[in-house]
Coordinates of C-alpha atoms in Angstrom, one line a residue:
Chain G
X1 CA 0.0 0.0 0.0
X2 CA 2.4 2.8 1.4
X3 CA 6.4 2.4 0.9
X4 CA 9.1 4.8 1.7
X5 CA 12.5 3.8 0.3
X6 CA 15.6 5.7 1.6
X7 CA 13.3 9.2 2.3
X8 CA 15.3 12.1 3.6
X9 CA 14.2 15.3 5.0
X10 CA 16.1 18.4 6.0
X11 CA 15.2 21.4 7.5
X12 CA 18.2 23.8 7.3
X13 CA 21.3 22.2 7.7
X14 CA 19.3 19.6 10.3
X15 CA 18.8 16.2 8.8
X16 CA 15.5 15.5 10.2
X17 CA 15.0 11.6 8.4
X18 CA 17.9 9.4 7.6
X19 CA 17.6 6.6 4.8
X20 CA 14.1 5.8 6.2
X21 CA 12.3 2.8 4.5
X22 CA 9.6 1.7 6.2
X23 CA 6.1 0.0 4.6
X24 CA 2.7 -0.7 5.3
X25 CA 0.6 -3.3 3.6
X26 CA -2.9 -3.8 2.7
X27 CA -5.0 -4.2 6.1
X28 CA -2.1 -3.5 7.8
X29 CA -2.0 -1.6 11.5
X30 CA 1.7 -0.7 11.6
X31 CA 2.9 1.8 14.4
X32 CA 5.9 3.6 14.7
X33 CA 7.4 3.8 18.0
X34 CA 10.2 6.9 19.0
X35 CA 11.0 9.6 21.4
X36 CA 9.9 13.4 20.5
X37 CA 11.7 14.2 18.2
X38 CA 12.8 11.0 16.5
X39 CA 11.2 12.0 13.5
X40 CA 7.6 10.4 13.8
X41 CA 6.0 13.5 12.7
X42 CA 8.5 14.1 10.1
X43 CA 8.0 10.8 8.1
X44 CA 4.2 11.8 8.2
X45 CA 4.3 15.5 7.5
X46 CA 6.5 14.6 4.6
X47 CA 4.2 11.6 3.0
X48 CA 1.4 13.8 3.6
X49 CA 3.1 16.8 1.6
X50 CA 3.5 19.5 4.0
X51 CA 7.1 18.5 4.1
X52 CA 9.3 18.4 0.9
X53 CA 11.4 15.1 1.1
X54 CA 15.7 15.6 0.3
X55 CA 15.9 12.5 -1.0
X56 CA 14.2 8.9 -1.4
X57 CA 10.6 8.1 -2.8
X58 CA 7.3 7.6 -1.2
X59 CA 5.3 5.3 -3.0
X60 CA 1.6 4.7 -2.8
X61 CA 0.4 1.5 -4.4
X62 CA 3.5 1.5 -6.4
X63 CA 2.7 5.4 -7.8
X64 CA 5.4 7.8 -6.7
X65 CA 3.9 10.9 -4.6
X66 CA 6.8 12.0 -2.6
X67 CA 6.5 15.9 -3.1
X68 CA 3.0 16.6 -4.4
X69 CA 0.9 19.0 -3.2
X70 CA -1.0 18.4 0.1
X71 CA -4.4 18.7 -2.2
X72 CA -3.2 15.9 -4.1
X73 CA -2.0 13.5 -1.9
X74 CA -5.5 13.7 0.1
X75 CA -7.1 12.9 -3.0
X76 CA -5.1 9.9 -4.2
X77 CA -5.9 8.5 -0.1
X78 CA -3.3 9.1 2.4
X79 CA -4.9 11.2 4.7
X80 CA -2.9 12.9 8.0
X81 CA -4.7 12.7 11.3
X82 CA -1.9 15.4 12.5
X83 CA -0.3 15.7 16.0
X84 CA -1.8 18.7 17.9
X85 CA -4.9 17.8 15.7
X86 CA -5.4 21.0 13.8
X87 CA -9.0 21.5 14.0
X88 CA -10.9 24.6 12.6
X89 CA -11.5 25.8 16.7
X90 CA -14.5 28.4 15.6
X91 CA -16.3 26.0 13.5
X92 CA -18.8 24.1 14.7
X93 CA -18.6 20.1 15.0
X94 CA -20.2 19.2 11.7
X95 CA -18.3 22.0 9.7
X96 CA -15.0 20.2 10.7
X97 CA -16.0 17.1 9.4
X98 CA -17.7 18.1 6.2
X99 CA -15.2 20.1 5.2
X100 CA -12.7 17.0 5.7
X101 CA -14.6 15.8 3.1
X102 CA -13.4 18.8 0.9
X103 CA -12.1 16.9 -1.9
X104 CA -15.4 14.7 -2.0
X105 CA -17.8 18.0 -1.6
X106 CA -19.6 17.4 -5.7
X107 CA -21.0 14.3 -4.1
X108 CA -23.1 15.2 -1.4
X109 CA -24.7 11.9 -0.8
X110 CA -21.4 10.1 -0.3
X111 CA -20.5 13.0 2.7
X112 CA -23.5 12.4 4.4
X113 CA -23.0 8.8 4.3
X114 CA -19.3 9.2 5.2
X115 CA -20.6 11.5 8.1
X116 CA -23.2 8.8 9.2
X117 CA -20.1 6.3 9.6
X118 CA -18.3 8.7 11.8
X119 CA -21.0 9.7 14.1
X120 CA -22.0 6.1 14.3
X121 CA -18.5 5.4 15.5
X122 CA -18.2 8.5 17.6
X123 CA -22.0 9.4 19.0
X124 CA -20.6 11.4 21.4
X125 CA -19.9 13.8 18.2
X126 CA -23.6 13.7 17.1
X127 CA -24.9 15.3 20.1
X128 CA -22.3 17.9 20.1
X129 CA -22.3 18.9 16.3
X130 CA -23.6 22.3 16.3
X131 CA -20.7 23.4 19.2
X132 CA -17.7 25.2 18.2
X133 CA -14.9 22.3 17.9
X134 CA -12.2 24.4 20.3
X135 CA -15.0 24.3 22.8
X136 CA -14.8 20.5 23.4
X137 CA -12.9 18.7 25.5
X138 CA -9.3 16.7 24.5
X139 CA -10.5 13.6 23.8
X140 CA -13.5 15.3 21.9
X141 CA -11.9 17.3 20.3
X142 CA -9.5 13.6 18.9
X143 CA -12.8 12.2 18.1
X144 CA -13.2 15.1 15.6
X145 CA -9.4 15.2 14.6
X146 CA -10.5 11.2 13.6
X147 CA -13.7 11.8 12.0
X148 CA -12.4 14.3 9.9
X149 CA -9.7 12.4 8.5
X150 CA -12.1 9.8 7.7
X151 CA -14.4 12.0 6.0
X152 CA -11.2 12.5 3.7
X153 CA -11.9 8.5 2.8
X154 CA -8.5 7.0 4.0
X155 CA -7.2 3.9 1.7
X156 CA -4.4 4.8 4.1
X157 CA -4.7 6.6 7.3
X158 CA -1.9 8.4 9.0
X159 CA -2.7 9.4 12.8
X160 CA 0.6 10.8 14.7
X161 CA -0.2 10.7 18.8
X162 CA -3.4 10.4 18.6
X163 CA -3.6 9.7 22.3
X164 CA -1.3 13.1 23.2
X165 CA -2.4 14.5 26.5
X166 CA -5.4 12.3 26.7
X167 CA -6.4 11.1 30.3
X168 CA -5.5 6.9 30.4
X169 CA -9.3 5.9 30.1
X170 CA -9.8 8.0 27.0
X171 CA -6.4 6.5 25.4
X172 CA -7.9 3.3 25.7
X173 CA -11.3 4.2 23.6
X174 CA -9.4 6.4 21.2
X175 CA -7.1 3.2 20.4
X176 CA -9.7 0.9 20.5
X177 CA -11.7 3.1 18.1
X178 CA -8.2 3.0 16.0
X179 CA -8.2 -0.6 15.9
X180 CA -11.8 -0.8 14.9
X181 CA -11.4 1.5 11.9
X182 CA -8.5 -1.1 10.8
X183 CA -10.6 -4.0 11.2
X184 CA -13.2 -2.0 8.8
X185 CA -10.3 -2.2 5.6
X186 CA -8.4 1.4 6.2
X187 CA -4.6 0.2 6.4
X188 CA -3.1 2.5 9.7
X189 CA 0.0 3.6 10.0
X190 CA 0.2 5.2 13.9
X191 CA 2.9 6.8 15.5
X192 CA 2.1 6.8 19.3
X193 CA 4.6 7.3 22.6
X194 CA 2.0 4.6 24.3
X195 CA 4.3 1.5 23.0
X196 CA 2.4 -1.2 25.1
X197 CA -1.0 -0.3 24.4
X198 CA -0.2 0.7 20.6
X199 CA 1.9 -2.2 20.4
X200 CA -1.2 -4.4 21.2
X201 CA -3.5 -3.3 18.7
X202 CA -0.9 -3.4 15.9
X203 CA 0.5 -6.1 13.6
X204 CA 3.7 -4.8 12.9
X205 CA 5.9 -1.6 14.7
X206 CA 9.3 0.5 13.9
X207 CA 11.6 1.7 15.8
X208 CA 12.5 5.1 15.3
X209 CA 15.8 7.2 16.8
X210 CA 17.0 10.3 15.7
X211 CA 15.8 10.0 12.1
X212 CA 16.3 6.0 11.5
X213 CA 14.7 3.2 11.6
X214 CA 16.5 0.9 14.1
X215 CA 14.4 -1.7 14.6
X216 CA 11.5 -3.6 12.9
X217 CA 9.5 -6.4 13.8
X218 CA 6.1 -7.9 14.3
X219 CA 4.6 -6.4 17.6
X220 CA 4.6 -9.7 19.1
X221 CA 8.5 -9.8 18.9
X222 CA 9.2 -6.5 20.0
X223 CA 6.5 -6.4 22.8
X224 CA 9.0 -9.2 24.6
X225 CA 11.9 -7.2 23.4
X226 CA 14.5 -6.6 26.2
X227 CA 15.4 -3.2 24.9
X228 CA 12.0 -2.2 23.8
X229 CA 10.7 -2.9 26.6
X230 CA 13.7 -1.1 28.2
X231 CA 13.3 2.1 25.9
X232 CA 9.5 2.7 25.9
X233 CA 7.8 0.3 27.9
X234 CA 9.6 0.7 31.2
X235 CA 9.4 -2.6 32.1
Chain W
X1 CA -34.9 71.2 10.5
X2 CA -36.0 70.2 14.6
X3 CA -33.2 69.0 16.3
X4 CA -34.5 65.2 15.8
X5 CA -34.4 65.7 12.2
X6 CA -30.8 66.7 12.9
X7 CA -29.9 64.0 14.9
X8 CA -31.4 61.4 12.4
X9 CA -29.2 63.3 9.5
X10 CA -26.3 61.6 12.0
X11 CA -27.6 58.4 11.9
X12 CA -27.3 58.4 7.9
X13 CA -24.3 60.3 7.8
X14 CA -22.8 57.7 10.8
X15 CA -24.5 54.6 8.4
X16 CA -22.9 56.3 5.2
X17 CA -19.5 56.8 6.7
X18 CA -19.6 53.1 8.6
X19 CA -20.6 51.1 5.5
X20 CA -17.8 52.3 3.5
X21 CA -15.2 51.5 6.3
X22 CA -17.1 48.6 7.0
X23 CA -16.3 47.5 3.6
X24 CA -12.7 48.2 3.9
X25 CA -12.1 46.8 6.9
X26 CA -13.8 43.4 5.6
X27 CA -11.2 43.0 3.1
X28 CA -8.6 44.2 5.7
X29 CA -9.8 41.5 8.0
X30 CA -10.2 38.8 5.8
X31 CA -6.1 39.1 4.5
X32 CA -5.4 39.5 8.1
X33 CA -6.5 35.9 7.9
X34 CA -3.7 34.8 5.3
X35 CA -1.0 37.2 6.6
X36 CA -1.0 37.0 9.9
X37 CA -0.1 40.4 9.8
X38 CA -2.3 43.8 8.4
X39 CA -1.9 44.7 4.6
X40 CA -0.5 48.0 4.2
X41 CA -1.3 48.2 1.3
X42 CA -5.2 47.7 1.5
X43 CA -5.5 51.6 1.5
X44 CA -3.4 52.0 -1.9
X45 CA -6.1 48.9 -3.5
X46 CA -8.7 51.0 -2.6
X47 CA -7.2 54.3 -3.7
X48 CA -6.7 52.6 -7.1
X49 CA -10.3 51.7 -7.2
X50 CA -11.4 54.9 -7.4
X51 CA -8.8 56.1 -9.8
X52 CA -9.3 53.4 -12.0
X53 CA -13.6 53.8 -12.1
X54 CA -12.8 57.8 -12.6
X55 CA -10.8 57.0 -15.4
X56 CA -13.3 54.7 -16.9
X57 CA -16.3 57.1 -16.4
X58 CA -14.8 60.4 -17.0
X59 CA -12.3 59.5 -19.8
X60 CA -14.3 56.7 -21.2
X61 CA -17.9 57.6 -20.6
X62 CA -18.6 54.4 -19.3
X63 CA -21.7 53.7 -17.1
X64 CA -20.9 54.4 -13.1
X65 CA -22.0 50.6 -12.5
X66 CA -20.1 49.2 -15.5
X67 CA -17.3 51.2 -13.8
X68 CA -17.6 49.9 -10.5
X69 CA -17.4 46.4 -11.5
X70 CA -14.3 47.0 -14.1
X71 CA -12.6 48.7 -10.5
X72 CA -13.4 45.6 -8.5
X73 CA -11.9 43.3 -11.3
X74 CA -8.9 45.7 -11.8
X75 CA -8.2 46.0 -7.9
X76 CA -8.8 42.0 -6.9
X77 CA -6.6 41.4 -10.0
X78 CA -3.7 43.3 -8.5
X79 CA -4.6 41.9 -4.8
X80 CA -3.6 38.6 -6.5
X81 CA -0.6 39.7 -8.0
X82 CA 0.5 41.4 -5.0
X83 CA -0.3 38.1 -2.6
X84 CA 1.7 35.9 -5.8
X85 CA 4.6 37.9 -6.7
X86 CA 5.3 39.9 -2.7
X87 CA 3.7 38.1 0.0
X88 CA 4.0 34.3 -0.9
X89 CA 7.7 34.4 -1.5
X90 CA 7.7 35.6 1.7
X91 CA 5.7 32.9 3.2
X92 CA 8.6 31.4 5.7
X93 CA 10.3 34.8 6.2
X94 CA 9.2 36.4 9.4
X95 CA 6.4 38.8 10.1
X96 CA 8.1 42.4 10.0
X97 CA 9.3 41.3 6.6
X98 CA 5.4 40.8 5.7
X99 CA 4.3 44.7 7.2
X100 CA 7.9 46.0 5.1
X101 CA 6.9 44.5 1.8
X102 CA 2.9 45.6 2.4
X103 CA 4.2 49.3 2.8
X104 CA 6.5 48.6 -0.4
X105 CA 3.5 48.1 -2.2
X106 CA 1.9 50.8 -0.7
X107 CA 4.5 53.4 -2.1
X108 CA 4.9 51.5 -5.2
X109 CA 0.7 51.9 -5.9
X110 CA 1.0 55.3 -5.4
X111 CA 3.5 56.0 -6.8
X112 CA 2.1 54.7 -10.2
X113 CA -1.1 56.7 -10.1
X114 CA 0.8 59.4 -9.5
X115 CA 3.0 59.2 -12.6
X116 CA 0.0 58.8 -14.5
X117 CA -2.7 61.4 -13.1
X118 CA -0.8 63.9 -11.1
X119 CA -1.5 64.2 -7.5
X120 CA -4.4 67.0 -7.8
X121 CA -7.6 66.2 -6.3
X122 CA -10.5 65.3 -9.4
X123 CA -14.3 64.8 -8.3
X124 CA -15.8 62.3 -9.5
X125 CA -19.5 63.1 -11.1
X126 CA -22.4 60.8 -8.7
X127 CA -24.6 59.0 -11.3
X128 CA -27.6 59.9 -9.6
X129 CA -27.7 64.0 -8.0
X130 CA -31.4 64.3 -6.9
X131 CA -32.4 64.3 -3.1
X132 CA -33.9 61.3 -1.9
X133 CA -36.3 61.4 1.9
X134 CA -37.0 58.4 3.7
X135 CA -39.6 59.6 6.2
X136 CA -38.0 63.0 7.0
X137 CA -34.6 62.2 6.2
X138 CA -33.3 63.8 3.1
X139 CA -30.3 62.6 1.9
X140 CA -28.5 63.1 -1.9
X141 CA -29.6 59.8 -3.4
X142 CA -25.9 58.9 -3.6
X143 CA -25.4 58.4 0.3
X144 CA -28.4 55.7 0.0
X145 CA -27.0 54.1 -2.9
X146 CA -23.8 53.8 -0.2
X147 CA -25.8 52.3 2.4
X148 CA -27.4 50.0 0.6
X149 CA -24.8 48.5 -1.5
X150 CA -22.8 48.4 1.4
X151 CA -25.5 46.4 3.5
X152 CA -26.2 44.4 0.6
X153 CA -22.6 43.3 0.1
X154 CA -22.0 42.5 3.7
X155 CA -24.8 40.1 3.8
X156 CA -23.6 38.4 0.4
X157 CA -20.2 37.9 1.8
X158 CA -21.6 36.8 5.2
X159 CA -23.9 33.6 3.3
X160 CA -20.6 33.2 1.1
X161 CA -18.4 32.9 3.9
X162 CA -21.2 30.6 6.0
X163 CA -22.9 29.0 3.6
X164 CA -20.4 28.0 0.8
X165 CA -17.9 25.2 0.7
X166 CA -15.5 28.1 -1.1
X167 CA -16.4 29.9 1.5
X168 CA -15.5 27.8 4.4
X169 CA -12.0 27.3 2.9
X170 CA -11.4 31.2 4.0
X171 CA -12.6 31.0 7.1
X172 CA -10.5 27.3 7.2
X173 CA -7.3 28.8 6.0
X174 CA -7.2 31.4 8.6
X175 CA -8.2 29.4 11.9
X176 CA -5.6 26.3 11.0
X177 CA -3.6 26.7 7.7
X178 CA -2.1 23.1 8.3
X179 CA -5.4 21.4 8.9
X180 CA -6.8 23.2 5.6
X181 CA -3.8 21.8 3.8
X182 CA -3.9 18.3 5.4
X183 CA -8.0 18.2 4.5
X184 CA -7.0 18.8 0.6
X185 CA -7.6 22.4 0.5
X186 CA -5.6 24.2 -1.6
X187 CA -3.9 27.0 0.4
X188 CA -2.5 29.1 -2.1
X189 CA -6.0 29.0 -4.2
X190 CA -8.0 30.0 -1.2
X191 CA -5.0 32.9 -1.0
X192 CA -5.7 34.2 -4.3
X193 CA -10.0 34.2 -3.9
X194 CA -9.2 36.0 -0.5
X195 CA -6.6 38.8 -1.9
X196 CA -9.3 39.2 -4.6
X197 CA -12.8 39.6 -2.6
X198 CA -10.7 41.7 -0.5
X199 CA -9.1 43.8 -3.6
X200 CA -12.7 44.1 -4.7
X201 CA -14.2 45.1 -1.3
X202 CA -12.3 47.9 -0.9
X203 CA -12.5 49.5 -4.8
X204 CA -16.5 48.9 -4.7
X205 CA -16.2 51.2 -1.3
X206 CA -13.9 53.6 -2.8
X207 CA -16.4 54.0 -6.1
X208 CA -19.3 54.0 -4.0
X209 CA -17.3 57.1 -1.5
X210 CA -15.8 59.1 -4.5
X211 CA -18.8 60.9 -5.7
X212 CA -19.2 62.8 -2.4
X213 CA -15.6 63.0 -1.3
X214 CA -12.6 63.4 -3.5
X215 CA -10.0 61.3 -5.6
X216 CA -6.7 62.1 -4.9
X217 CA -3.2 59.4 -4.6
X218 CA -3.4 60.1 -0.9
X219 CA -6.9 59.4 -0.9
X220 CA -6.6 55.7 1.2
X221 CA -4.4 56.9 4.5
X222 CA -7.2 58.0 6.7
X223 CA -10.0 55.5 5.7
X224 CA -6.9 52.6 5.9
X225 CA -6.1 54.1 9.4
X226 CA -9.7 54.2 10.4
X227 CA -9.9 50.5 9.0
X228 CA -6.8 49.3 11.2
X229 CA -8.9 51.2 14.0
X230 CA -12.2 49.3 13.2
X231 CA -10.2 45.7 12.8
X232 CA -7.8 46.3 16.4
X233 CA -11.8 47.0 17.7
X234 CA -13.4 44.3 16.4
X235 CA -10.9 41.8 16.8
X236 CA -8.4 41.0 14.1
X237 CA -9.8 38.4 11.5
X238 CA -13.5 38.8 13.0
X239 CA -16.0 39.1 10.3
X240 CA -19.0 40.7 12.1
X241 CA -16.3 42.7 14.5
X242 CA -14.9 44.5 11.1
X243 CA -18.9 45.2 10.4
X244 CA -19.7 46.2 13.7
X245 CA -16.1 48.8 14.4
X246 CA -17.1 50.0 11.0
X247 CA -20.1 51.4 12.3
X248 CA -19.0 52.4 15.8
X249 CA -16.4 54.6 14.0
X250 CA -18.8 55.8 11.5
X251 CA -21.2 57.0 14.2
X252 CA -18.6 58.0 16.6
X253 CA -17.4 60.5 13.8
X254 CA -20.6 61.7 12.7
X255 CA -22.0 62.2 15.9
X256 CA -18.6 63.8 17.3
X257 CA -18.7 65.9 14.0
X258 CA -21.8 67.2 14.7
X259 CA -22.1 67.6 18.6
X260 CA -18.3 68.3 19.6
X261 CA -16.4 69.7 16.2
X262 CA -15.8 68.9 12.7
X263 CA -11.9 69.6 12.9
X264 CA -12.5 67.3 15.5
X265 CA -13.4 64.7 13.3
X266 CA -10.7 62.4 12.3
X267 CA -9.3 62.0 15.7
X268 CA -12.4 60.4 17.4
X269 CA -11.8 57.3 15.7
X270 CA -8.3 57.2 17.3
X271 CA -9.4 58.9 20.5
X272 CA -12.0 55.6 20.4
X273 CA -9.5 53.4 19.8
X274 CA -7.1 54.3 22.9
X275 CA -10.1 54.2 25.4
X276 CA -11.1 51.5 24.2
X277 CA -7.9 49.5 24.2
X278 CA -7.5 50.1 27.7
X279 CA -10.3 48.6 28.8
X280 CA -10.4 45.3 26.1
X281 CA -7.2 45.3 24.9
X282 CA -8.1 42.6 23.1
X283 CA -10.6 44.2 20.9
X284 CA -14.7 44.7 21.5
X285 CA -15.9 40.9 20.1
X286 CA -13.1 38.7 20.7
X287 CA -13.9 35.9 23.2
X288 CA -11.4 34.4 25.4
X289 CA -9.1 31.7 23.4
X290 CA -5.8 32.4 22.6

């Protein structure tokens, strides 16, 4: 589905991504595991076009998209569930999500439906879509962040810390939600600071340190991983 | 004339004067959106407005309405080139570089009209001259015509902004750039609609103002002034705030005109702005976020 071969990103003279390959198949729940500032955000920022790439391709089912417009990139199905979430604060609820389906607004039927799906896997959201989106609370506020991505109609979904300042109980039902939107078809690629719970939802992880990959395995291997569990389990 | 008739001649002199900077502020607002910082330059678009609509009914003989539209098409035209060629180069510089480049283009307008028509004062003719009463209001027909196509394009761009997809991607673009971007809107498109509503904003005030004021190259400095006043009031990148200053200011100057001094006049707005600063010094309608 998604493959970056040898992807490189700069921003000055600071070499943000190192020779990162890294892939996500079909189905696939893949999270990527690294301290701030390992260069989580970077991979995503620069498959999602916001970022130009130095070096190295980014394929999507086997089409090259590595430095296309952000427009573009939402339209051929990567869409970025950013860190920090980056909602429209003064619009209300339902404005955030419809206009996540931006690219999609000629069919109006299919954003209704789309919006359906989200509210049926966040309710909360229905009762509170007239209120201004800044208004709601942090894990509200990641239901939206999560809706309106998939408004966008991921083949591939890209959600960086989703569960960022979130109090333990909501983690839990954001990840859980993240896990059922994988079991629906949309292949996941997650980047989360949570290692043992995203670790348990996910088929595969990477291990990210100051812009490389260092390790890679299925989530079973590196869930019993001495150094893993050293590094970002704390156990 | 009774003194209510009097103070009712305020209220559509303080309408008149509040629609047009109403309308400036709107497009000052709406860049504020996309710049982060204020346009300089707004004043020189809407200076070239009128210049351009004077040219095209007094050299021309061209209709006042035909006019009107070709200054809107002129002005968003260069809003566009100015956000392309000036401000989108300068997209990662930082903000004083923004304000330096907006007065750049400020000089450089003027300049321009002033190489072509000299900096005398002209008067443009008003298309209509009769008096016109509402109730016992009488009014040239001109300072209607300024109200009401001033109310009447407020409300347009209000449903645009509200009620439109194209117009959500404004309102998008200015409260999280980055989310716009990562939802597939284009952010540079959305750029160039906003430079050009704005563009046209301020020329369709300026042609609607000229017939009963002047057209002169220094003709934008105190309505842009005013405008910056009206958009510090009504809280940068607020729609209904720029509406709202715009008539505070407008009434606030025809009311002080009348009951305190005309040479008085232009300093009420900034006399207005300092008391109210130090009570909300984050402008009259901004709520408490950030």
């Amino acid at each position: 589905m998604l493959q970056l071969e040898n992807l490189s990103v700069r921003y000055g003279s600071f070499r943000a991504l190192n020779d990162v390959s890294l892939h996500a198949d079909e189905g696939e729940l893949v999270v990527l595991l690294g301290a701030n500032g390992a260069g989580k955000s970077s991979i995503f920022l620069t498959v999602s076009g916001l970022n130009k790439p130095a070096g190295g391709a980014i394929r999507l089912k086997g089409k090259e998209i590595g430095g296309m417009k952000p427009s573009k990139i939402v339209r051929s199905g990567v869409v970025h569930c950013p860190e920090g979430r980056k909602l429209f604060p003064k619009m209300s609820v339902m404005k955030n999500l419809t206009l996540g389906a931006y690219v999609y607004s000629r069919d109006q039927v299919g954003v209704r439906r789309s919006l359906e799906e989200v509210f049926e896997l966040f309710p909360i959201l229905r009762d509170k879509r007239y209120e201004a989106a800044g208004s709601l609370s942090g894990g509200q506020q990641q239901m939206v962040a999560i809706g309106r991505a998939l408004m966008g109609r991921p083949k591939i979904l890209l959600l960086d810390e989703p569960s960022l300042g979130l109090a333990p109980l909501v983690v839990k039902q954001v990840l859980d939600v993240v896990k059922k939107i994988n079991e629906n078809g949309t292949t996941v690629l997650l980047a989360e600071q949570n290692a043992f719970a995203a670790l348990k939802i996910a088929h595969r992880a990477y291990v990210i340190e100051g812009g490389r990959i260092v390790m890679e395995g299925e989530s079973d291997t590196l869930l019993h991983d001495e150094n893993v569990r050293k590094a970002y389990i704390g156990a | 004339m009774s003194s209510i008739d009097l103070f009712f001649q305020q209220i559509l002199n303080g309408l008149t004067l509040g629609s047009v900077y109403g309308l400036v502020a709107l497009g000052l607002t709406l860049v504020y959106g996309i710049l982060h910082v204020p346009n300089f330059s707004h004043g020189a678009l809407y200076m070239v407005g009128a210049f351009v609509a004077f040219f095209l009914i007094v050299d021309l003989g061209i209709n006042y309405w035909v006019a009107m539209i070709g200054a809107a098409a002129v002005v968003a035209i260069l809003g566009v080139l100015s956000e392309r060629l000036v401000f989108t180069p300068l997209r990662h510089a930082p903000p004083i570089h923004d304000k330096i480049a907006a007065i750049g283009v400020l000089l450089f307008l003027e300049a321009v009209i002033m190489a072509i028509w000299g900096a005398e004062f002209r008067r443009m003719p008003a298309p209509y001259t009769e008096m016109l009463s509402i109730g016992n209001v009488a009014a040239p027909a001109q300072r209607w015509l300024i109200i009401a196509g001033a109310l009447l394009l407020m409300a347009a761009l209000h449903l645009f902004l509200k009620k439109t997809i194209a117009g959500s991607t404004i309102s998008a673009l200015a409260q999280n750039r980055e989310g716009a971007s990562l939802v597939g809107i284009d952010a540079s498109r959305v750029a160039m609609l906003t430079f050009a509503i704005s563009g046209a904003l301020a020329a369709v005030a300026a042609v609607l103002f000229a017939p009963i004021n002047l057209v002169y190259p220094a003709m934008g400095h105190l309505v842009i002034m005013k405008a910056f006043v009206i958009i510090i009031l009504g809280g940068m990148g607020s729609v209904p705030g720029a509406i709202l200053g715009g008539m505070i200011i407008g009434f606030a100057e025809s009311f002080g005109a009348f009951y305190i001094s005309t040479d008085y006049k232009d300093i009420i707005a900034f006399v207005l702005l300092v008391v109210i600063l130090s009570f909300r010094p984050n402008g009259l309608f901004t709520q408490g976020e950030r």
